[in-house]
Amino acid sequence: MIKTRILLLYNNNELDRQVLEPVNYLLFEDGWKKQHGGNSGNKLFISAVEQYLTKEDIEYEYYTGEQVIEDINNSFQMAVLPLANIFNADENVVRQLNEYTHLIEKFKIPVYILGCGIQCKSYDDIDELANAIRTPVERFLKAIYQTGGELALRGYATKEFLDKIMLNSAVVTGCPSIYQRGYGLQLTNEKVEEKIFRPLINGNLKYLKEIDMLSAFEKYATSIYLDQDEFSQWLYFSKIPLKDKSIWRLVRKKTYWGVRLLSEGRIKLLYDVPYWIKYLQTKGFHFSCGSRIHGNIAAILAGIPAMVVYRDARTRELAEFLELPCCSSINGKVLYEEYLQSDYTQFNKG
């Protein structure tokens, strides 16, 4: 059998790679510190890509930075680069974009970008973002098209952004992570009584405090905070520095509710994607709500209805593309009412 050889350009950090292998928690702490932390949402994103590439007629390997360009061009049929919020005015992200462009300009094989999108506060800021990073984005697009490749976008706001930069044929596909269960993924519109209602809540705790979402933890005693990176050291580290152990420091950094939920065992942070999904499927959750898009997508993959609280254009455009219930703010005291009103008819059709 002749196999297609694909270079996976994703080169962020070791914690986010090889996601189909179990996490070695004995080595997790040192790796997390060395890599400046790991967002479990990235693993959900990359697990999808690795699954799509795990086929009998495909061989893939990660780009390490050490491969010779000539060997890449001779040995691989294409390169795949999963990116999220790469169209971003932050100088560090622009630097990363320029580095990718410089690399891709040397390729003679098609390069395909997956799940890329904008990062800005709102749709009203798209013009400003386009003006701020027009030159590096245009060069990036030209490099992609010069290889014969293409871009798959998170949402229509990103498409609007790219149209302001130059003529392009990029296609809106959402995030690769949502397609891991194939075409049959459906969410129920049936509701449960409030007395047994068990919600999952995700998002930065300080932000949830700002929008008065934390009240849901008080109202629903069986609710869980589904973390993606905030509590790694408290849940998994054995060598926490003495200066980081004080309760006042934890309250200041993670809010009072962070301390309370931690003490009550109501914070879950799962880095193995299969176990993450299995946990959500088997613990009787009825609704997921919060500002972390991949926290909500994980719930959806487990068959749990979800509502996205967007705080930027990046999250909003993906929620709208998927036709998921979404809003810019929510009070935790009315979470059950929002659950009752949520409808997944359009999502299921999509």
mmCIF file of C-alpha atoms in Angstrom:
data_model
loop_
_atom_site.group_PDB
_atom_site.id
_atom_site.type_symbol
_atom_site.label_atom_id
_atom_site.label_comp_id
_atom_site.label_asym_id
_atom_site.label_seq_id
_atom_site.Cartn_x
_atom_site.Cartn_y
_atom_site.Cartn_z
ATOM 1 C CA MET A 1 0.000 0.000 0.000
ATOM 2 C CA ILE A 2 1.314 3.424 -0.991
ATOM 3 C CA LYS A 3 0.854 5.791 1.931
ATOM 4 C CA THR A 4 0.383 9.539 1.923
ATOM 5 C CA ARG A 5 2.996 11.135 4.157
ATOM 6 C CA ILE A 6 1.804 14.234 6.019
ATOM 7 C CA LEU A 7 3.853 16.642 8.095
ATOM 8 C CA LEU A 8 1.935 17.962 11.106
ATOM 9 C CA LEU A 9 3.347 21.437 11.629
ATOM 10 C CA TYR A 10 1.845 21.910 15.079
ATOM 11 C CA ASN A 11 4.878 22.683 17.242
ATOM 12 C CA ASN A 12 3.496 24.378 20.375
ATOM 13 C CA ASN A 13 4.547 22.181 23.259
ATOM 14 C CA GLU A 14 4.961 18.568 24.224
ATOM 15 C CA LEU A 15 1.928 18.600 26.521
ATOM 16 C CA ASP A 16 -0.347 19.322 23.566
ATOM 17 C CA ARG A 17 1.203 16.724 21.248
ATOM 18 C CA GLN A 18 0.809 12.971 20.882
ATOM 19 C CA VAL A 19 -2.680 13.387 22.324
ATOM 20 C CA LEU A 20 -3.784 9.857 21.460
ATOM 21 C CA GLU A 21 -1.318 8.538 24.049
ATOM 22 C CA PRO A 22 -2.139 8.618 27.792
ATOM 23 C CA VAL A 23 -0.694 11.467 29.831
ATOM 24 C CA ASN A 24 2.207 10.436 32.056
ATOM 25 C CA TYR A 25 1.265 12.279 35.230
ATOM 26 C CA LEU A 26 4.558 11.290 36.875
ATOM 27 C CA LEU A 27 6.279 13.597 34.387
ATOM 28 C CA PHE A 28 3.398 16.045 34.079
ATOM 29 C CA GLU A 29 4.559 18.634 36.614
ATOM 30 C CA ASP A 30 8.025 19.204 35.153
ATOM 31 C CA GLY A 31 6.636 19.281 31.621
ATOM 32 C CA TRP A 32 3.910 21.755 32.572
ATOM 33 C CA LYS A 33 6.398 24.162 34.170
ATOM 34 C CA LYS A 34 8.863 23.860 31.310
ATOM 35 C CA GLN A 35 6.170 24.556 28.724
ATOM 36 C CA HIS A 36 4.543 27.372 30.755
ATOM 37 C CA GLY A 37 1.376 25.375 31.240
ATOM 38 C CA GLY A 38 -0.944 23.291 29.120
ATOM 39 C CA ASN A 39 -4.496 24.122 28.068
ATOM 40 C CA SER A 40 -6.545 20.924 27.861
ATOM 41 C CA GLY A 41 -8.637 22.604 25.142
ATOM 42 C CA ASN A 42 -5.609 22.411 22.861
ATOM 43 C CA LYS A 43 -5.544 18.660 23.359
ATOM 44 C CA LEU A 44 -9.190 18.394 22.305
ATOM 45 C CA PHE A 45 -8.325 20.364 19.148
ATOM 46 C CA ILE A 46 -5.263 18.288 18.266
ATOM 47 C CA SER A 47 -6.829 14.947 19.200
ATOM 48 C CA ALA A 48 -9.303 15.513 16.389
ATOM 49 C CA VAL A 49 -6.530 16.198 13.883
ATOM 50 C CA GLU A 50 -4.552 13.139 14.955
ATOM 51 C CA GLN A 51 -7.645 10.948 14.701
ATOM 52 C CA TYR A 52 -8.320 12.152 11.152
ATOM 53 C CA LEU A 53 -4.738 11.344 10.206
ATOM 54 C CA THR A 54 -4.744 7.909 11.846
ATOM 55 C CA LYS A 55 -5.598 5.904 8.733
ATOM 56 C CA GLU A 56 -4.078 2.856 7.079
ATOM 57 C CA ASP A 57 -3.070 4.841 4.016
ATOM 58 C CA ILE A 58 -1.561 7.789 5.935
ATOM 59 C CA GLU A 59 1.712 8.308 7.759
ATOM 60 C CA TYR A 60 2.212 11.512 9.719
ATOM 61 C CA GLU A 61 4.842 12.985 11.939
ATOM 62 C CA TYR A 62 5.299 16.214 13.836
ATOM 63 C CA TYR A 63 7.527 19.010 12.665
ATOM 64 C CA THR A 64 10.388 19.347 15.149
ATOM 65 C CA GLY A 65 12.300 22.264 13.675
ATOM 66 C CA GLU A 66 15.227 19.976 12.960
ATOM 67 C CA GLN A 67 14.047 18.464 9.681
ATOM 68 C CA VAL A 68 15.820 19.674 6.557
ATOM 69 C CA ILE A 69 13.506 21.598 4.205
ATOM 70 C CA GLU A 70 14.725 19.701 1.144
ATOM 71 C CA ASP A 71 13.944 16.397 2.860
ATOM 72 C CA ILE A 72 10.457 17.646 3.802
ATOM 73 C CA ASN A 73 9.730 18.643 0.205
ATOM 74 C CA ASN A 74 10.957 15.273 -1.063
ATOM 75 C CA SER A 75 9.448 13.048 1.623
ATOM 76 C CA PHE A 76 5.988 14.466 2.323
ATOM 77 C CA GLN A 77 2.967 14.981 0.082
ATOM 78 C CA MET A 78 1.469 17.781 2.180
ATOM 79 C CA ALA A 79 1.716 19.674 5.455
ATOM 80 C CA VAL A 80 -1.143 20.339 7.885
ATOM 81 C CA LEU A 81 -1.030 23.230 10.339
ATOM 82 C CA PRO A 82 -3.742 23.449 13.024
ATOM 83 C CA LEU A 83 -4.039 27.034 14.247
ATOM 84 C CA ALA A 84 -6.616 28.757 16.416
ATOM 85 C CA ASN A 85 -6.446 32.505 17.056
ATOM 86 C CA ILE A 86 -3.455 33.213 14.832
ATOM 87 C CA PHE A 87 -4.882 36.449 13.364
ATOM 88 C CA ASN A 88 -4.094 38.455 16.443
ATOM 89 C CA ALA A 89 -2.511 41.870 17.028
ATOM 90 C CA ASP A 90 -0.475 40.655 20.008
ATOM 91 C CA GLU A 91 3.184 41.073 19.097
ATOM 92 C CA ASN A 92 4.084 37.538 20.217
ATOM 93 C CA VAL A 93 1.381 36.038 18.004
ATOM 94 C CA VAL A 94 2.431 38.220 15.061
ATOM 95 C CA ARG A 95 5.965 36.954 15.583
ATOM 96 C CA GLN A 96 4.685 33.389 15.479
ATOM 97 C CA LEU A 97 2.704 34.128 12.315
ATOM 98 C CA ASN A 98 5.841 35.540 10.669
ATOM 99 C CA GLU A 99 7.815 32.449 11.685
ATOM 100 C CA TYR A 100 5.237 30.165 10.102
ATOM 101 C CA THR A 101 5.211 32.307 6.968
ATOM 102 C CA HIS A 102 8.999 32.184 6.695
ATOM 103 C CA LEU A 103 8.876 28.394 6.963
ATOM 104 C CA ILE A 104 5.978 27.881 4.545
ATOM 105 C CA GLU A 105 7.641 30.050 1.909
ATOM 106 C CA LYS A 106 10.304 27.341 1.656
ATOM 107 C CA PHE A 107 7.817 24.530 1.067
ATOM 108 C CA LYS A 108 7.062 22.999 -2.306
ATOM 109 C CA ILE A 109 4.251 20.843 -0.929
ATOM 110 C CA PRO A 110 0.681 22.071 -0.261
ATOM 111 C CA VAL A 111 0.098 23.486 3.210
ATOM 112 C CA TYR A 112 -3.399 23.296 4.708
ATOM 113 C CA ILE A 113 -4.389 25.439 7.687
ATOM 114 C CA LEU A 114 -7.090 24.036 10.012
ATOM 115 C CA GLY A 115 -9.411 25.899 12.362
ATOM 116 C CA CYS A 116 -7.714 29.294 12.147
ATOM 117 C CA GLY A 117 -9.457 32.436 13.333
ATOM 118 C CA ILE A 118 -9.277 36.000 14.528
ATOM 119 C CA GLN A 119 -8.677 37.231 18.044
ATOM 120 C CA CYS A 120 -10.330 40.538 18.881
ATOM 121 C CA LYS A 121 -12.836 41.857 21.385
ATOM 122 C CA SER A 122 -15.882 42.071 19.108
ATOM 123 C CA TYR A 123 -17.031 42.092 15.503
ATOM 124 C CA ASP A 124 -16.797 45.883 15.608
ATOM 125 C CA ASP A 125 -13.010 45.549 15.903
ATOM 126 C CA ILE A 126 -12.454 43.567 12.697
ATOM 127 C CA ASP A 127 -11.545 46.629 10.614
ATOM 128 C CA GLU A 128 -9.041 47.797 13.215
ATOM 129 C CA LEU A 129 -7.476 44.337 13.405
ATOM 130 C CA ALA A 130 -7.190 44.109 9.611
ATOM 131 C CA ASN A 131 -5.413 47.465 9.482
ATOM 132 C CA ALA A 132 -3.087 46.531 12.333
ATOM 133 C CA ILE A 133 -1.766 43.244 10.900
ATOM 134 C CA ARG A 134 -2.507 43.542 7.183
ATOM 135 C CA THR A 135 1.082 43.108 5.990
ATOM 136 C CA PRO A 136 2.011 39.905 7.905
ATOM 137 C CA VAL A 137 -1.388 38.301 7.190
ATOM 138 C CA GLU A 138 -1.186 39.064 3.471
ATOM 139 C CA ARG A 139 2.277 37.533 3.294
ATOM 140 C CA PHE A 140 1.011 34.477 5.189
ATOM 141 C CA LEU A 141 -1.919 34.004 2.800
ATOM 142 C CA LYS A 142 0.302 34.368 -0.250
ATOM 143 C CA ALA A 143 2.704 31.786 1.159
ATOM 144 C CA ILE A 144 -0.149 29.300 1.660
ATOM 145 C CA TYR A 145 -1.571 29.795 -1.818
ATOM 146 C CA GLN A 146 1.871 29.636 -3.394
ATOM 147 C CA THR A 147 2.163 26.053 -2.127
ATOM 148 C CA GLY A 148 -1.229 25.144 -3.583
ATOM 149 C CA GLY A 149 -2.733 24.887 -0.106
ATOM 150 C CA GLU A 150 -5.857 26.329 1.514
ATOM 151 C CA LEU A 151 -7.278 27.637 4.796
ATOM 152 C CA ALA A 152 -10.183 26.269 6.854
ATOM 153 C CA LEU A 153 -11.627 28.982 9.114
ATOM 154 C CA ARG A 154 -13.338 28.952 12.508
ATOM 155 C CA GLY A 155 -16.195 31.236 11.493
ATOM 156 C CA TYR A 156 -17.585 33.892 9.171
ATOM 157 C CA ALA A 157 -16.015 36.760 11.112
ATOM 158 C CA THR A 158 -12.596 35.401 10.161
ATOM 159 C CA LYS A 159 -13.746 35.132 6.543
ATOM 160 C CA GLU A 160 -14.847 38.775 6.672
ATOM 161 C CA PHE A 161 -11.443 39.680 8.108
ATOM 162 C CA LEU A 162 -9.500 37.843 5.379
ATOM 163 C CA ASP A 163 -11.651 39.409 2.657
ATOM 164 C CA LYS A 164 -10.450 42.788 3.897
ATOM 165 C CA ILE A 165 -6.843 41.655 3.499
ATOM 166 C CA MET A 166 -6.857 40.182 -0.026
ATOM 167 C CA LEU A 167 -8.785 37.996 -2.455
ATOM 168 C CA ASN A 168 -8.927 34.463 -1.032
ATOM 169 C CA SER A 169 -10.773 31.155 -1.327
ATOM 170 C CA ALA A 170 -10.692 30.179 2.351
ATOM 171 C CA VAL A 171 -13.610 28.066 3.588
ATOM 172 C CA VAL A 172 -15.450 28.274 6.916
ATOM 173 C CA THR A 173 -15.488 24.856 8.598
ATOM 174 C CA GLY A 174 -15.548 25.619 12.340
ATOM 175 C CA CYS A 175 -13.147 23.791 14.666
ATOM 176 C CA PRO A 176 -11.853 20.275 13.909
ATOM 177 C CA SER A 177 -12.665 19.220 17.475
ATOM 178 C CA ILE A 178 -16.445 19.257 16.928
ATOM 179 C CA TYR A 179 -16.351 16.569 14.220
ATOM 180 C CA GLN A 180 -14.759 13.771 16.265
ATOM 181 C CA ARG A 181 -18.007 11.800 16.549
ATOM 182 C CA GLY A 182 -18.918 12.102 12.892
ATOM 183 C CA TYR A 183 -22.226 13.157 11.357
ATOM 184 C CA GLY A 184 -24.485 11.455 13.881
ATOM 185 C CA LEU A 185 -23.832 13.794 16.814
ATOM 186 C CA GLN A 186 -27.153 15.009 18.245
ATOM 187 C CA LEU A 187 -28.152 16.989 21.358
ATOM 188 C CA THR A 188 -31.458 16.437 23.128
ATOM 189 C CA ASN A 189 -34.098 19.119 23.618
ATOM 190 C CA GLU A 190 -35.662 17.174 26.477
ATOM 191 C CA LYS A 191 -35.364 18.865 29.887
ATOM 192 C CA VAL A 192 -35.102 17.633 33.468
ATOM 193 C CA GLU A 193 -36.677 19.075 36.614
ATOM 194 C CA GLU A 194 -34.630 21.655 38.475
ATOM 195 C CA LYS A 195 -34.426 19.500 41.606
ATOM 196 C CA ILE A 196 -32.138 17.053 39.751
ATOM 197 C CA PHE A 197 -30.503 19.597 37.408
ATOM 198 C CA ARG A 198 -26.706 19.135 37.366
ATOM 199 C CA PRO A 199 -24.744 21.733 35.360
ATOM 200 C CA LEU A 200 -21.136 21.886 34.201
ATOM 201 C CA ILE A 201 -19.599 25.368 34.334
ATOM 202 C CA ASN A 202 -16.408 26.445 32.581
ATOM 203 C CA GLY A 203 -14.426 29.646 32.084
ATOM 204 C CA ASN A 204 -11.937 31.833 33.915
ATOM 205 C CA LEU A 205 -13.239 32.193 37.486
ATOM 206 C CA LYS A 206 -12.478 35.918 37.733
ATOM 207 C CA TYR A 207 -14.446 36.505 34.542
ATOM 208 C CA LEU A 208 -17.322 34.360 35.807
ATOM 209 C CA LYS A 209 -17.307 36.484 38.960
ATOM 210 C CA GLU A 210 -17.606 39.657 36.832
ATOM 211 C CA ILE A 211 -20.782 38.408 35.127
ATOM 212 C CA ASP A 212 -22.206 36.925 38.357
ATOM 213 C CA MET A 213 -22.033 33.369 37.090
ATOM 214 C CA LEU A 214 -20.459 32.014 40.285
ATOM 215 C CA SER A 215 -23.838 32.102 42.026
ATOM 216 C CA ALA A 216 -24.691 28.912 40.105
ATOM 217 C CA PHE A 217 -22.208 26.993 42.232
ATOM 218 C CA GLU A 218 -24.145 27.992 45.343
ATOM 219 C CA LYS A 219 -27.536 27.257 43.842
ATOM 220 C CA TYR A 220 -26.613 23.851 42.426
ATOM 221 C CA ALA A 221 -24.602 21.874 44.965
ATOM 222 C CA THR A 222 -23.813 19.058 42.512
ATOM 223 C CA SER A 223 -22.434 21.421 39.855
ATOM 224 C CA ILE A 224 -18.820 21.013 38.742
ATOM 225 C CA TYR A 225 -16.244 23.549 37.554
ATOM 226 C CA LEU A 226 -14.676 22.118 34.394
ATOM 227 C CA ASP A 227 -11.231 23.697 34.347
ATOM 228 C CA GLN A 228 -8.811 23.724 31.409
ATOM 229 C CA ASP A 229 -5.616 25.114 32.932
ATOM 230 C CA GLU A 230 -6.160 27.274 36.049
ATOM 231 C CA PHE A 231 -5.791 24.591 38.712
ATOM 232 C CA SER A 232 -3.123 22.335 37.216
ATOM 233 C CA GLN A 233 -0.632 22.946 39.999
ATOM 234 C CA TRP A 234 -3.183 22.448 42.767
ATOM 235 C CA LEU A 235 -4.588 19.253 41.318
ATOM 236 C CA TYR A 236 -1.477 17.591 39.925
ATOM 237 C CA PHE A 237 1.711 19.130 41.340
ATOM 238 C CA SER A 238 3.492 17.542 44.286
ATOM 239 C CA LYS A 239 6.209 20.184 44.601
ATOM 240 C CA ILE A 240 4.253 23.429 44.975
ATOM 241 C CA PRO A 241 6.570 26.249 46.213
ATOM 242 C CA LEU A 242 5.908 27.326 49.784
ATOM 243 C CA LYS A 243 5.039 30.860 48.694
ATOM 244 C CA ASP A 244 2.212 29.478 46.521
ATOM 245 C CA LYS A 245 0.589 27.421 49.291
ATOM 246 C CA SER A 246 -1.031 30.207 51.263
ATOM 247 C CA ILE A 247 -4.818 30.410 51.194
ATOM 248 C CA TRP A 248 -4.828 34.193 50.788
ATOM 249 C CA ARG A 249 -2.733 33.864 47.642
ATOM 250 C CA LEU A 250 -5.088 31.250 46.229
ATOM 251 C CA VAL A 251 -8.144 33.392 47.018
ATOM 252 C CA ARG A 252 -6.545 36.432 45.402
ATOM 253 C CA LYS A 253 -5.613 34.525 42.256
ATOM 254 C CA LYS A 254 -8.583 32.159 41.957
ATOM 255 C CA THR A 255 -11.427 33.830 43.936
ATOM 256 C CA TYR A 256 -13.152 32.553 47.078
ATOM 257 C CA TRP A 257 -15.154 30.113 44.987
ATOM 258 C CA GLY A 258 -11.950 28.680 43.559
ATOM 259 C CA VAL A 259 -10.819 27.764 47.075
ATOM 260 C CA ARG A 260 -14.235 26.414 48.049
ATOM 261 C CA LEU A 261 -14.682 24.290 44.922
ATOM 262 C CA LEU A 262 -11.156 22.949 45.291
ATOM 263 C CA SER A 263 -11.788 21.942 48.917
ATOM 264 C CA GLU A 264 -15.087 20.302 47.964
ATOM 265 C CA GLY A 265 -13.575 18.300 45.104
ATOM 266 C CA ARG A 266 -15.755 20.086 42.546
ATOM 267 C CA ILE A 267 -12.984 21.080 40.133
ATOM 268 C CA LYS A 268 -12.150 18.710 37.289
ATOM 269 C CA LEU A 269 -9.224 19.186 34.918
ATOM 270 C CA LEU A 270 -8.711 16.226 32.591
ATOM 271 C CA TYR A 271 -5.856 16.016 30.101
ATOM 272 C CA ASP A 272 -6.613 12.620 28.558
ATOM 273 C CA VAL A 273 -9.311 13.338 25.973
ATOM 274 C CA PRO A 274 -10.944 9.854 25.947
ATOM 275 C CA TYR A 275 -11.203 9.864 29.739
ATOM 276 C CA TRP A 276 -12.438 13.473 29.702
ATOM 277 C CA ILE A 277 -15.315 12.549 27.374
ATOM 278 C CA LYS A 278 -16.071 9.328 29.285
ATOM 279 C CA TYR A 279 -16.224 11.220 32.579
ATOM 280 C CA LEU A 280 -18.755 13.669 31.158
ATOM 281 C CA GLN A 281 -20.844 10.857 29.672
ATOM 282 C CA THR A 282 -21.148 8.912 32.910
ATOM 283 C CA LYS A 283 -21.606 11.508 35.671
ATOM 284 C CA GLY A 284 -25.174 12.610 34.974
ATOM 285 C CA PHE A 285 -24.615 16.168 33.738
ATOM 286 C CA HIS A 286 -27.526 17.900 32.004
ATOM 287 C CA PHE A 287 -26.093 21.194 30.747
ATOM 288 C CA SER A 288 -22.741 22.869 30.056
ATOM 289 C CA CYS A 289 -22.309 26.621 30.180
ATOM 290 C CA GLY A 290 -19.349 28.970 30.148
ATOM 291 C CA SER A 291 -16.803 30.950 28.167
ATOM 292 C CA ARG A 292 -14.357 28.185 27.224
ATOM 293 C CA ILE A 293 -15.317 26.993 23.782
ATOM 294 C CA HIS A 294 -13.524 23.657 24.033
ATOM 295 C CA GLY A 295 -14.949 22.998 27.476
ATOM 296 C CA ASN A 296 -18.376 23.259 25.870
ATOM 297 C CA ILE A 297 -17.342 21.220 22.836
ATOM 298 C CA ALA A 298 -16.093 18.436 25.128
ATOM 299 C CA ALA A 299 -19.543 18.397 26.726
ATOM 300 C CA ILE A 300 -21.216 18.312 23.322
ATOM 301 C CA LEU A 301 -19.049 15.355 22.265
ATOM 302 C CA ALA A 302 -20.324 13.617 25.395
ATOM 303 C CA GLY A 303 -23.914 14.359 24.317
ATOM 304 C CA ILE A 304 -24.481 17.171 26.830
ATOM 305 C CA PRO A 305 -26.319 20.316 25.606
ATOM 306 C CA ALA A 306 -24.140 23.411 25.898
ATOM 307 C CA MET A 307 -24.435 27.191 25.906
ATOM 308 C CA VAL A 308 -21.479 29.431 25.077
ATOM 309 C CA VAL A 309 -20.901 32.679 26.954
ATOM 310 C CA TYR A 310 -18.716 34.549 24.491
ATOM 311 C CA ARG A 311 -16.298 37.228 25.593
ATOM 312 C CA ASP A 312 -14.612 37.864 22.242
ATOM 313 C CA ALA A 313 -15.153 37.506 18.504
ATOM 314 C CA ARG A 314 -13.147 34.272 18.374
ATOM 315 C CA THR A 315 -15.528 32.372 20.639
ATOM 316 C CA ARG A 316 -18.669 34.021 19.283
ATOM 317 C CA GLU A 317 -18.028 33.236 15.617
ATOM 318 C CA LEU A 318 -17.522 29.529 16.308
ATOM 319 C CA ALA A 319 -20.633 29.274 18.484
ATOM 320 C CA GLU A 320 -22.682 31.029 15.808
ATOM 321 C CA PHE A 321 -21.265 28.866 13.020
ATOM 322 C CA LEU A 322 -22.228 25.732 14.967
ATOM 323 C CA GLU A 323 -25.645 27.298 15.714
ATOM 324 C CA LEU A 324 -25.231 26.751 19.430
ATOM 325 C CA PRO A 325 -27.122 28.853 21.993
ATOM 326 C CA CYS A 326 -24.817 31.709 22.991
ATOM 327 C CA CYS A 327 -24.838 35.039 24.800
ATOM 328 C CA SER A 328 -22.424 37.715 26.004
ATOM 329 C CA SER A 329 -23.335 37.437 29.698
ATOM 330 C CA ILE A 330 -25.367 35.268 32.040
ATOM 331 C CA ASN A 331 -26.333 35.374 35.696
ATOM 332 C CA GLY A 332 -25.865 32.057 37.445
ATOM 333 C CA LYS A 333 -29.171 32.456 39.255
ATOM 334 C CA VAL A 334 -31.080 32.075 35.979
ATOM 335 C CA LEU A 335 -28.975 29.234 34.596
ATOM 336 C CA TYR A 336 -31.861 26.769 34.780
ATOM 337 C CA GLU A 337 -34.148 29.159 32.883
ATOM 338 C CA GLU A 338 -31.503 29.458 30.151
ATOM 339 C CA TYR A 339 -31.300 25.665 30.051
ATOM 340 C CA LEU A 340 -35.073 25.407 29.597
ATOM 341 C CA GLN A 341 -34.996 27.889 26.714
ATOM 342 C CA SER A 342 -32.005 26.362 24.925
ATOM 343 C CA ASP A 343 -32.878 24.695 21.633
ATOM 344 C CA TYR A 344 -30.621 22.419 19.574
ATOM 345 C CA THR A 345 -32.802 21.853 16.541
ATOM 346 C CA GLN A 346 -30.561 23.904 14.240
ATOM 347 C CA PHE A 347 -27.383 22.437 15.694
ATOM 348 C CA ASN A 348 -28.700 18.920 15.064
ATOM 349 C CA LYS A 349 -29.615 19.791 11.484
ATOM 350 C CA GLY A 350 -26.134 21.202 10.919
#
